[in-house]
PDB file of C-alpha atoms in Angstrom:
ATOM      1  CA  MET A   1     115.984-127.664 240.406  1.00  0.00           C
ATOM      2  CA  PRO A   2     113.486-127.828 238.439  1.00  0.00           C
ATOM      3  CA  THR A   3     114.326-128.862 234.922  1.00  0.00           C
ATOM      4  CA  ALA A   4     114.064-126.378 231.689  1.00  0.00           C
ATOM      5  CA  ASP A   5     111.301-127.305 230.232  1.00  0.00           C
ATOM      6  CA  ARG A   6     109.690-125.860 233.334  1.00  0.00           C
ATOM      7  CA  LEU A   7     111.768-122.436 233.604  1.00  0.00           C
ATOM      8  CA  ARG A   8     111.106-121.398 229.978  1.00  0.00           C
ATOM      9  CA  LYS A   9     109.709-118.360 229.857  1.00  0.00           C
ATOM     10  CA  THR A  10     106.203-117.813 227.697  1.00  0.00           C
ATOM     11  CA  ASN A  11     104.088-115.171 227.171  1.00  0.00           C
ATOM     12  CA  PRO A  12     100.933-116.051 228.188  1.00  0.00           C
ATOM     13  CA  VAL A  13      99.573-112.533 227.337  1.00  0.00           C
ATOM     14  CA  HIS A  14     100.488-111.007 224.568  1.00  0.00           C
ATOM     15  CA  ARG A  15     102.360-108.544 224.730  1.00  0.00           C
ATOM     16  CA  TYR A  16     104.349-106.150 222.570  1.00  0.00           C
ATOM     17  CA  HIS A  17     108.154-106.060 222.280  1.00  0.00           C
ATOM     18  CA  ARG A  18     109.642-101.495 222.634  1.00  0.00           C
ATOM     19  CA  THR A  19     110.710-102.258 218.962  1.00  0.00           C
ATOM     20  CA  ASP A  20     106.731-103.798 217.424  1.00  0.00           C
ATOM     21  CA  VAL A  21     105.377-100.820 219.281  1.00  0.00           C
ATOM     22  CA  LEU A  22     108.547 -98.743 217.600  1.00  0.00           C
ATOM     23  CA  ARG A  23     107.193 -99.580 214.177  1.00  0.00           C
ATOM     24  CA  ILE A  24     103.366-100.404 215.005  1.00  0.00           C
ATOM     25  CA  LEU A  25     102.917 -96.917 215.929  1.00  0.00           C
ATOM     26  CA  HIS A  26     105.164 -95.169 213.435  1.00  0.00           C
ATOM     27  CA  ILE A  27     106.892 -93.776 216.800  1.00  0.00           C
ATOM     28  CA  THR A  28     110.737 -93.093 217.603  1.00  0.00           C
ATOM     29  CA  ALA A  29     112.921 -94.339 220.731  1.00  0.00           C
ATOM     30  CA  ARG A  30     113.508 -90.993 221.448  1.00  0.00           C
ATOM     31  CA  GLN A  31     109.946 -90.332 222.142  1.00  0.00           C
ATOM     32  CA  LEU A  32     109.501 -93.490 223.575  1.00  0.00           C
ATOM     33  CA  ALA A  33     111.441 -92.308 226.255  1.00  0.00           C
ATOM     34  CA  GLN A  34     109.982 -88.615 226.920  1.00  0.00           C
ATOM     35  CA  TRP A  35     106.715 -89.628 226.708  1.00  0.00           C
ATOM     36  CA  GLN A  36     108.386 -92.356 229.612  1.00  0.00           C
ATOM     37  CA  LYS A  37     109.854 -89.378 231.465  1.00  0.00           C
ATOM     38  CA  ALA A  38     106.758 -87.644 231.744  1.00  0.00           C
ATOM     39  CA  GLY A  39     105.475 -90.725 233.653  1.00  0.00           C
ATOM     40  CA  LEU A  40     102.315 -91.112 230.183  1.00  0.00           C
ATOM     41  CA  VAL A  41     104.015 -94.555 229.844  1.00  0.00           C
ATOM     42  CA  GLY A  42     106.100 -97.199 232.332  1.00  0.00           C
ATOM     43  CA  VAL A  43     109.607 -97.879 231.053  1.00  0.00           C
ATOM     44  CA  ALA A  44     109.287-101.343 229.815  1.00  0.00           C
ATOM     45  CA  GLU A  45     110.714-103.879 227.043  1.00  0.00           C
ATOM     46  CA  ASN A  46     107.331-104.581 227.051  1.00  0.00           C
ATOM     47  CA  TYR A  47     103.899-104.123 226.866  1.00  0.00           C
ATOM     48  CA  SER A  48      99.962-104.647 226.898  1.00  0.00           C
ATOM     49  CA  PHE A  49      97.630-103.961 224.239  1.00  0.00           C
ATOM     50  CA  PHE A  50      96.167-101.318 226.327  1.00  0.00           C
ATOM     51  CA  ASP A  51     100.178 -99.455 226.673  1.00  0.00           C
ATOM     52  CA  LEU A  52      99.964 -99.758 223.431  1.00  0.00           C
ATOM     53  CA  LEU A  53      96.404 -98.452 223.298  1.00  0.00           C
ATOM     54  CA  GLN A  54      97.547 -95.235 225.932  1.00  0.00           C
ATOM     55  CA  LEU A  55     100.149 -94.867 223.296  1.00  0.00           C
ATOM     56  CA  LYS A  56      98.438 -94.367 220.553  1.00  0.00           C
ATOM     57  CA  LYS A  57      96.291 -92.018 222.647  1.00  0.00           C
ATOM     58  CA  VAL A  58      99.519 -89.979 223.789  1.00  0.00           C
ATOM     59  CA  ARG A  59     100.979 -89.975 219.769  1.00  0.00           C
ATOM     60  CA  ASP A  60      97.918 -88.534 218.734  1.00  0.00           C
ATOM     61  CA  LEU A  61      97.677 -85.652 220.736  1.00  0.00           C
ATOM     62  CA  ARG A  62     101.091 -84.879 220.692  1.00  0.00           C
ATOM     63  CA  ALA A  63     100.915 -84.723 216.488  1.00  0.00           C
ATOM     64  CA  LYS A  64      98.367 -82.014 217.926  1.00  0.00           C
ATOM     65  CA  ARG A  65     100.656 -80.032 219.514  1.00  0.00           C
ATOM     66  CA  VAL A  66      99.698 -81.046 223.023  1.00  0.00           C
ATOM     67  CA  ARG A  67     102.192 -80.687 225.850  1.00  0.00           C
ATOM     68  CA  SER A  68     103.626 -83.791 227.839  1.00  0.00           C
ATOM     69  CA  ALA A  69     103.227 -81.499 230.687  1.00  0.00           C
ATOM     70  CA  VAL A  70      99.984 -80.514 229.967  1.00  0.00           C
ATOM     71  CA  ILE A  71      98.403 -84.135 229.194  1.00  0.00           C
ATOM     72  CA  ARG A  72     100.382 -85.411 232.253  1.00  0.00           C
ATOM     73  CA  SER A  73      98.190 -82.977 234.013  1.00  0.00           C
ATOM     74  CA  SER A  74      95.183 -83.454 232.478  1.00  0.00           C
ATOM     75  CA  LEU A  75      95.076 -86.754 233.936  1.00  0.00           C
ATOM     76  CA  GLU A  76      95.927 -86.157 236.971  1.00  0.00           C
ATOM     77  CA  ALA A  77      92.772 -83.299 237.471  1.00  0.00           C
ATOM     78  CA  MET A  78      90.124 -85.724 235.667  1.00  0.00           C
ATOM     79  CA  GLN A  79      91.730 -88.757 238.106  1.00  0.00           C
ATOM     80  CA  LYS A  80      91.072 -86.444 240.624  1.00  0.00           C
ATOM     81  CA  GLN A  81      87.194 -85.920 239.080  1.00  0.00           C
ATOM     82  CA  VAL A  82      86.687 -88.827 238.723  1.00  0.00           C
ATOM     83  CA  ALA A  83      86.469 -91.368 241.616  1.00  0.00           C
ATOM     84  CA  GLY A  84      87.827 -95.125 240.994  1.00  0.00           C
ATOM     85  CA  MET A  85      89.106 -93.286 237.043  1.00  0.00           C
ATOM     86  CA  GLU A  86      92.183 -95.027 236.641  1.00  0.00           C
ATOM     87  CA  ASN A  87      93.249 -94.475 233.726  1.00  0.00           C
ATOM     88  CA  PRO A  88      91.360 -91.587 231.609  1.00  0.00           C
ATOM     89  CA  LEU A  89      93.499 -92.224 228.677  1.00  0.00           C
ATOM     90  CA  LEU A  90      91.081 -95.523 228.165  1.00  0.00           C
ATOM     91  CA  GLU A  91      88.364 -95.291 230.326  1.00  0.00           C
ATOM     92  CA  ALA A  92      87.134 -91.781 228.980  1.00  0.00           C
ATOM     93  CA  GLY A  93      87.238 -90.392 225.103  1.00  0.00           C
ATOM     94  CA  THR A  94      90.167 -87.662 224.667  1.00  0.00           C
ATOM     95  CA  PHE A  95      90.140 -84.516 222.450  1.00  0.00           C
ATOM     96  CA  SER A  96      92.357 -81.562 222.436  1.00  0.00           C
ATOM     97  CA  THR A  97      91.075 -78.556 222.971  1.00  0.00           C
ATOM     98  CA  GLY A  98      93.741 -76.392 222.048  1.00  0.00           C
ATOM     99  CA  THR A  99      97.560 -76.640 223.273  1.00  0.00           C
ATOM    100  CA  ARG A 100      94.763 -78.684 226.834  1.00  0.00           C
ATOM    101  CA  VAL A 101      93.020 -81.712 226.579  1.00  0.00           C
ATOM    102  CA  ALA A 102      89.500 -82.646 227.209  1.00  0.00           C
ATOM    103  CA  PHE A 103      88.433 -85.653 228.081  1.00  0.00           C
ATOM    104  CA  ARG A 104      84.934 -87.301 227.191  1.00  0.00           C
ATOM    105  CA  HIS A 105      82.572 -88.616 230.482  1.00  0.00           C
ATOM    106  CA  GLU A 106      79.173 -90.294 230.728  1.00  0.00           C
ATOM    107  CA  GLY A 107      77.952 -88.043 227.600  1.00  0.00           C
ATOM    108  CA  ARG A 108      79.572 -84.929 228.836  1.00  0.00           C
ATOM    109  CA  ALA A 109      82.633 -83.345 227.770  1.00  0.00           C
ATOM    110  CA  VAL A 110      84.870 -81.288 230.138  1.00  0.00           C
ATOM    111  CA  GLU A 111      88.595 -79.534 230.218  1.00  0.00           C
ATOM    112  CA  PRO A 112      89.410 -80.425 233.396  1.00  0.00           C
ATOM    113  CA  MET A 113      92.197 -78.669 234.476  1.00  0.00           C
ATOM    114  CA  SER A 114      89.984 -75.257 234.735  1.00  0.00           C
ATOM    115  CA  GLY A 115      87.071 -77.869 235.486  1.00  0.00           C
ATOM    116  CA  GLN A 116      84.587 -76.631 233.025  1.00  0.00           C
ATOM    117  CA  PHE A 117      82.903 -77.812 229.912  1.00  0.00           C
ATOM    118  CA  VAL A 118      83.304 -77.814 226.520  1.00  0.00           C
ATOM    119  CA  MET A 119      81.547 -78.084 223.710  1.00  0.00           C
ATOM    120  CA  ASP A 120      82.792 -81.130 221.652  1.00  0.00           C
ATOM    121  CA  PHE A 121      82.376 -81.024 217.575  1.00  0.00           C
ATOM    122  CA  SER A 122      85.702 -83.304 217.268  1.00  0.00           C
ATOM    123  CA  PRO A 123      83.868 -87.701 215.601  1.00  0.00           C
ATOM    124  CA  ASN A 124      83.569 -89.699 219.366  1.00  0.00           C
ATOM    125  CA  GLU A 125      85.471 -91.516 219.828  1.00  0.00           C
ATOM    126  CA  ARG A 126      85.644 -95.268 220.382  1.00  0.00           C
ATOM    127  CA  VAL A 127      86.670 -96.082 223.971  1.00  0.00           C
ATOM    128  CA  VAL A 128      87.680 -98.969 226.012  1.00  0.00           C
ATOM    129  CA  PRO A 129      85.710-100.385 228.913  1.00  0.00           C
ATOM    130  CA  ALA A 130      86.670-101.400 232.025  1.00  0.00           C
ATOM    131  CA  LYS A 131      84.447-104.680 231.680  1.00  0.00           C
ATOM    132  CA  VAL A 132      83.764-107.001 228.707  1.00  0.00           C
ATOM    133  CA  LYS A 133      79.801-107.156 229.601  1.00  0.00           C
ATOM    134  CA  ALA A 134      80.245-102.838 229.072  1.00  0.00           C
ATOM    135  CA  MET A 135      81.432-103.629 225.546  1.00  0.00           C
ATOM    136  CA  HIS A 136      79.153-102.558 222.561  1.00  0.00           C
ATOM    137  CA  THR A 137      79.127-105.194 220.449  1.00  0.00           C
ATOM    138  CA  ALA A 138      82.052-105.145 218.019  1.00  0.00           C
ATOM    139  CA  GLU A 139      82.154-104.690 214.332  1.00  0.00           C
ATOM    140  CA  THR A 140      85.423-103.948 213.858  1.00  0.00           C
ATOM    141  CA  ALA A 141      88.835-105.965 213.757  1.00  0.00           C
ATOM    142  CA  ALA A 142      89.798-104.079 216.561  1.00  0.00           C
ATOM    143  CA  GLU A 143      87.300-103.966 218.751  1.00  0.00           C
ATOM    144  CA  TYR A 144      86.368-107.449 218.350  1.00  0.00           C
ATOM    145  CA  PHE A 145      90.753-107.425 218.887  1.00  0.00           C
ATOM    146  CA  ALA A 146      90.103-105.844 222.732  1.00  0.00           C
ATOM    147  CA  ARG A 147      87.104-107.693 222.826  1.00  0.00           C
ATOM    148  CA  GLY A 148      89.715-110.740 222.652  1.00  0.00           C
ATOM    149  CA  VAL A 149      92.325-109.373 224.964  1.00  0.00           C
ATOM    150  CA  ALA A 150      89.479-108.532 227.764  1.00  0.00           C
ATOM    151  CA  LEU A 151      87.862-111.860 227.578  1.00  0.00           C
ATOM    152  CA  GLU A 152      91.153-114.381 227.873  1.00  0.00           C
ATOM    153  CA  GLU A 153      91.959-112.824 230.827  1.00  0.00           C
ATOM    154  CA  ASP A 154      89.650-114.880 232.323  1.00  0.00           C
ATOM    155  CA  PRO A 155      90.055-118.445 231.898  1.00  0.00           C
ATOM    156  CA  LYS A 156      86.126-119.861 231.224  1.00  0.00           C
ATOM    157  CA  SER A 157      85.507-117.006 228.825  1.00  0.00           C
ATOM    158  CA  GLN A 158      88.513-118.012 226.327  1.00  0.00           C
ATOM    159  CA  PRO A 159      86.806-120.163 224.062  1.00  0.00           C
ATOM    160  CA  GLU A 160      85.018-116.459 223.468  1.00  0.00           C
ATOM    161  CA  ALA A 161      88.070-114.998 222.868  1.00  0.00           C
ATOM    162  CA  ILE A 162      88.806-116.986 220.777  1.00  0.00           C
ATOM    163  CA  GLN A 163      85.831-116.491 219.040  1.00  0.00           C
ATOM    164  CA  ALA A 164      86.724-113.009 218.516  1.00  0.00           C
ATOM    165  CA  TYR A 165      90.635-113.307 217.088  1.00  0.00           C
ATOM    166  CA  ASN A 166      89.263-115.823 214.524  1.00  0.00           C
ATOM    167  CA  LYS A 167      86.183-113.102 213.664  1.00  0.00           C
ATOM    168  CA  VAL A 168      89.120-110.110 213.505  1.00  0.00           C
ATOM    169  CA  LEU A 169      91.595-112.961 210.987  1.00  0.00           C
ATOM    170  CA  GLU A 170      87.875-112.954 209.131  1.00  0.00           C
ATOM    171  CA  LEU A 171      87.597-108.910 208.377  1.00  0.00           C
ATOM    172  CA  ASP A 172      91.251-108.680 208.643  1.00  0.00           C
ATOM    173  CA  PRO A 173      93.386-112.226 207.429  1.00  0.00           C
ATOM    174  CA  GLU A 174      96.817-110.282 208.133  1.00  0.00           C
ATOM    175  CA  HIS A 175      96.200-109.163 211.139  1.00  0.00           C
ATOM    176  CA  ALA A 176      99.642-110.632 213.198  1.00  0.00           C
ATOM    177  CA  ALA A 177      98.896-109.998 216.802  1.00  0.00           C
ATOM    178  CA  ALA A 178      95.273-111.961 216.325  1.00  0.00           C
ATOM    179  CA  TYR A 179      97.455-115.007 214.740  1.00  0.00           C
ATOM    180  CA  ILE A 180     100.527-114.818 217.803  1.00  0.00           C
ATOM    181  CA  ASN A 181      97.326-114.179 220.445  1.00  0.00           C
ATOM    182  CA  LEU A 182      95.358-116.623 219.463  1.00  0.00           C
ATOM    183  CA  GLY A 183      98.095-119.144 219.313  1.00  0.00           C
ATOM    184  CA  THR A 184      99.314-119.053 222.853  1.00  0.00           C
ATOM    185  CA  LEU A 185      95.158-119.576 224.045  1.00  0.00           C
ATOM    186  CA  TYR A 186      96.084-123.423 221.942  1.00  0.00           C
ATOM    187  CA  TYR A 187      99.586-123.282 223.292  1.00  0.00           C
ATOM    188  CA  ASN A 188      98.333-122.484 226.842  1.00  0.00           C
ATOM    189  CA  ARG A 189      95.493-125.818 226.107  1.00  0.00           C
ATOM    190  CA  GLN A 190      98.487-127.569 224.323  1.00  0.00           C
ATOM    191  CA  ASP A 191      97.007-127.941 221.667  1.00  0.00           C
ATOM    192  CA  TYR A 192     100.634-127.490 220.315  1.00  0.00           C
ATOM    193  CA  ALA A 193      99.852-128.133 216.320  1.00  0.00           C
ATOM    194  CA  GLN A 194      96.644-124.864 216.175  1.00  0.00           C
ATOM    195  CA  ALA A 195      99.625-123.045 218.614  1.00  0.00           C
ATOM    196  CA  GLU A 196     101.962-123.602 215.709  1.00  0.00           C
ATOM    197  CA  ALA A 197      99.785-122.750 212.744  1.00  0.00           C
ATOM    198  CA  ASN A 198      99.038-119.349 214.055  1.00  0.00           C
ATOM    199  CA  TYR A 199     102.597-118.325 215.034  1.00  0.00           C
ATOM    200  CA  ARG A 200     103.458-119.730 211.748  1.00  0.00           C
ATOM    201  CA  LYS A 201     101.089-117.950 209.926  1.00  0.00           C
ATOM    202  CA  ALA A 202     101.715-114.721 212.332  1.00  0.00           C
ATOM    203  CA  VAL A 203     105.661-115.153 210.785  1.00  0.00           C
ATOM    204  CA  GLU A 204     103.930-115.391 206.542  1.00  0.00           C
ATOM    205  CA  VAL A 205     101.747-112.143 206.949  1.00  0.00           C
ATOM    206  CA  ASP A 206     104.614-110.207 209.440  1.00  0.00           C
ATOM    207  CA  PRO A 207     107.986-111.280 208.942  1.00  0.00           C
ATOM    208  CA  ARG A 208     109.147-108.255 211.277  1.00  0.00           C
ATOM    209  CA  TYR A 209     107.505-109.591 214.265  1.00  0.00           C
ATOM    210  CA  ALA A 210     110.108-110.695 216.970  1.00  0.00           C
ATOM    211  CA  LEU A 211     107.407-112.230 219.040  1.00  0.00           C
ATOM    212  CA  ALA A 212     106.312-114.535 216.444  1.00  0.00           C
ATOM    213  CA  TYR A 213     109.437-116.097 216.426  1.00  0.00           C
ATOM    214  CA  PHE A 214     109.459-115.835 220.562  1.00  0.00           C
ATOM    215  CA  ASP A 215     106.056-117.999 220.221  1.00  0.00           C
ATOM    216  CA  LEU A 216     106.954-120.302 217.566  1.00  0.00           C
ATOM    217  CA  GLY A 217     110.095-121.321 218.909  1.00  0.00           C
ATOM    218  CA  ASN A 218     108.573-122.046 222.341  1.00  0.00           C
ATOM    219  CA  VAL A 219     105.880-124.815 220.475  1.00  0.00           C
ATOM    220  CA  LEU A 220     109.056-126.544 218.163  1.00  0.00           C
ATOM    221  CA  ASP A 221     110.757-126.912 222.142  1.00  0.00           C
ATOM    222  CA  GLU A 222     107.639-128.270 223.432  1.00  0.00           C
ATOM    223  CA  THR A 223     106.955-130.339 220.739  1.00  0.00           C
ATOM    224  CA  GLY A 224     111.424-131.576 220.697  1.00  0.00           C
ATOM    225  CA  ARG A 225     112.638-130.073 217.652  1.00  0.00           C
ATOM    226  CA  VAL A 226     115.506-127.598 219.746  1.00  0.00           C
ATOM    227  CA  ALA A 227     117.142-127.376 216.513  1.00  0.00           C
ATOM    228  CA  GLU A 228     114.339-125.641 215.037  1.00  0.00           C
ATOM    229  CA  ALA A 229     114.152-123.458 218.447  1.00  0.00           C
ATOM    230  CA  ILE A 230     116.868-122.035 218.127  1.00  0.00           C
ATOM    231  CA  LYS A 231     116.713-121.042 214.371  1.00  0.00           C
ATOM    232  CA  ALA A 232     113.357-118.764 215.628  1.00  0.00           C
ATOM    233  CA  TYR A 233     114.641-117.813 219.113  1.00  0.00           C
ATOM    234  CA  ASN A 234     117.733-116.065 217.233  1.00  0.00           C
ATOM    235  CA  THR A 235     115.334-115.193 214.248  1.00  0.00           C
ATOM    236  CA  ALA A 236     113.370-112.966 217.431  1.00  0.00           C
ATOM    237  CA  LEU A 237     116.852-111.701 218.051  1.00  0.00           C
ATOM    238  CA  LEU A 238     117.975-110.350 215.313  1.00  0.00           C
ATOM    239  CA  LEU A 239     114.720-108.485 214.945  1.00  0.00           C
ATOM    240  CA  ALA A 240     115.243-107.723 218.875  1.00  0.00           C
ATOM    241  CA  PRO A 241     118.539-107.387 220.116  1.00  0.00           C
ATOM    242  CA  THR A 242     117.393-106.575 223.555  1.00  0.00           C
ATOM    243  CA  TYR A 243     114.943-109.669 223.601  1.00  0.00           C
ATOM    244  CA  ALA A 244     115.644-110.912 227.103  1.00  0.00           C
ATOM    245  CA  ASP A 245     112.986-113.249 227.254  1.00  0.00           C
ATOM    246  CA  ALA A 246     114.501-114.591 223.996  1.00  0.00           C
ATOM    247  CA  HIS A 247     118.427-114.808 225.591  1.00  0.00           C
ATOM    248  CA  TYR A 248     116.486-116.504 228.262  1.00  0.00           C
ATOM    249  CA  ASN A 249     115.254-119.342 226.362  1.00  0.00           C
ATOM    250  CA  LEU A 250     118.184-119.802 223.520  1.00  0.00           C
ATOM    251  CA  ALA A 251     120.626-120.448 226.645  1.00  0.00           C
ATOM    252  CA  LEU A 252     118.204-122.832 227.861  1.00  0.00           C
ATOM    253  CA  ALA A 253     118.073-124.517 224.360  1.00  0.00           C
ATOM    254  CA  TYR A 254     121.589-125.032 223.514  1.00  0.00           C
ATOM    255  CA  GLU A 255     122.267-126.610 226.925  1.00  0.00           C
ATOM    256  CA  LYS A 256     119.594-129.143 225.913  1.00  0.00           C
ATOM    257  CA  THR A 257     121.948-129.547 223.068  1.00  0.00           C
ATOM    258  CA  ARG A 258     125.327-129.384 224.914  1.00  0.00           C
ATOM    259  CA  GLN A 259     126.023-126.379 223.554  1.00  0.00           C
ATOM    260  CA  PRO A 260     127.669-124.191 227.137  1.00  0.00           C
ATOM    261  CA  ARG A 261     129.899-121.901 225.684  1.00  0.00           C
ATOM    262  CA  ARG A 262     126.974-120.627 223.437  1.00  0.00           C
ATOM    263  CA  ALA A 263     124.379-120.858 225.743  1.00  0.00           C
ATOM    264  CA  LEU A 264     126.707-118.734 228.740  1.00  0.00           C
ATOM    265  CA  ASN A 265     126.689-115.771 225.873  1.00  0.00           C
ATOM    266  CA  HIS A 266     122.513-115.797 226.837  1.00  0.00           C
ATOM    267  CA  TRP A 267     122.776-116.399 230.349  1.00  0.00           C
ATOM    268  CA  ARG A 268     125.229-112.851 230.576  1.00  0.00           C
ATOM    269  CA  ALA A 269     122.898-111.534 227.971  1.00  0.00           C
ATOM    270  CA  TYR A 270     120.161-111.910 229.966  1.00  0.00           C
ATOM    271  CA  VAL A 271     121.329-110.675 233.464  1.00  0.00           C
ATOM    272  CA  HIS A 272     122.578-107.913 231.287  1.00  0.00           C
ATOM    273  CA  LEU A 273     118.851-106.678 230.425  1.00  0.00           C
ATOM    274  CA  ASP A 274     117.075-108.602 233.572  1.00  0.00           C
ATOM    275  CA  GLY A 275     118.985-108.340 236.406  1.00  0.00           C
ATOM    276  CA  ALA A 276     116.044-108.872 239.019  1.00  0.00           C
ATOM    277  CA  GLY A 277     114.151-111.954 240.052  1.00  0.00           C
ATOM    278  CA  PRO A 278     113.977-116.085 240.249  1.00  0.00           C
ATOM    279  CA  TRP A 279     114.956-115.954 236.704  1.00  0.00           C
ATOM    280  CA  SER A 280     117.939-113.605 236.667  1.00  0.00           C
ATOM    281  CA  THR A 281     119.489-115.456 239.623  1.00  0.00           C
ATOM    282  CA  HIS A 282     118.330-119.141 237.505  1.00  0.00           C
ATOM    283  CA  ALA A 283     120.675-116.983 234.808  1.00  0.00           C
ATOM    284  CA  ARG A 284     123.429-116.233 237.092  1.00  0.00           C
ATOM    285  CA  ASN A 285     123.392-119.824 239.135  1.00  0.00           C
ATOM    286  CA  GLN A 286     123.670-121.270 234.967  1.00  0.00           C
ATOM    287  CA  ILE A 287     126.680-118.889 234.354  1.00  0.00           C
ATOM    288  CA  ARG A 288     128.366-119.741 237.822  1.00  0.00           C
ATOM    289  CA  ARG A 289     127.683-123.455 236.361  1.00  0.00           C
ATOM    290  CA  ILE A 290     128.840-123.676 233.826  1.00  0.00           C
ATOM    291  CA  LEU A 291     132.283-121.769 234.450  1.00  0.00           C
ATOM    292  CA  GLU A 292     133.140-124.295 236.582  1.00  0.00           C
ATOM    293  CA  ASN A 293     132.854-126.735 234.741  1.00  0.00           C
ATOM    294  CA  GLU A 294     137.068-127.763 233.630  1.00  0.00           C
ATOM    295  CA  ASP A 295     136.830-127.949 230.632  1.00  0.00           C
ATOM    296  CA  LEU A 296     135.476-124.569 229.887  1.00  0.00           C
ATOM    297  CA  LYS A 297     137.915-123.650 232.808  1.00  0.00           C
ATOM    298  CA  VAL A 298     140.668-124.760 230.193  1.00  0.00           C
ATOM    299  CA  VAL A 299     139.622-122.456 227.205  1.00  0.00           C
ATOM    300  CA  PHE A 300     138.739-119.970 229.201  1.00  0.00           C
ATOM    301  CA  ARG A 301     142.833-119.862 230.779  1.00  0.00           C
ATOM    302  CA  ARG A 302     144.280-120.859 227.317  1.00  0.00           C
ATOM    303  CA  LYS A 303     141.886-117.273 225.673  1.00  0.00           C
ATOM    304  CA  LYS A 304     144.412-115.219 228.578  1.00  0.00           C
ATOM    305  CA  THR A 305     147.140-116.203 228.134  1.00  0.00           C
TER     306      THR A 305
END
């Protein structure tokens, strides 16, 4: 069986937990569930930066009283009109025309459901490009952040991603997500001192950021400070009780410190939250192993009598 260290779950690319998405976008769990049901965004517990951008556009259109069904139909119509366009919300600018959605693409504004070109009097909107090479010169923290996210996908361009995130922090020293992504780039390079410094800065500027505590726990565990890692994982779970990966890593940490009963609770929580795949198989095996321990058998029998 692989060692516990190799089985630790990490976030190599920054992901926003569901609770972070609700807080950042100022939306309710009910709104998110409705948009998921309408097929405007996938059902998940963790979201990418581009998912966040897509949700922001959906939120803005809904705020202008464009119905979810109309947004969905407009997206499908736009995909049919422009070959190769996978996600019009990210690849084209959007604006509302009364109760419908229009898109800016290649210098023209079109309302895809009718197929008509329309006049666009709204301010131009930044569009997330498909490739890094197509990006214009970034000027704002948000644009540098988007550049960093795109650059870090290719290992060869990760040094440029680090530069982009550092520029974000020059412009916005309290940009917690930039600290997280920068920390993760250093973590993957095994530069644990720099990773920890950035994760701690993320915690400092946003104490409600569950992912920051999770990633901090990972680097503390990696550097042998398991007791501190346990505290960090527990804090992440206080902020986001359904954070499956935090339950997984906390269970591993409790096993390292020979606390199988505490580990058992978190293995069970992980299986409940994420019941498919190799990670859940490992969690189930750990549950079975702990319950087969003679000492715990006695404890469980005593609880039943």
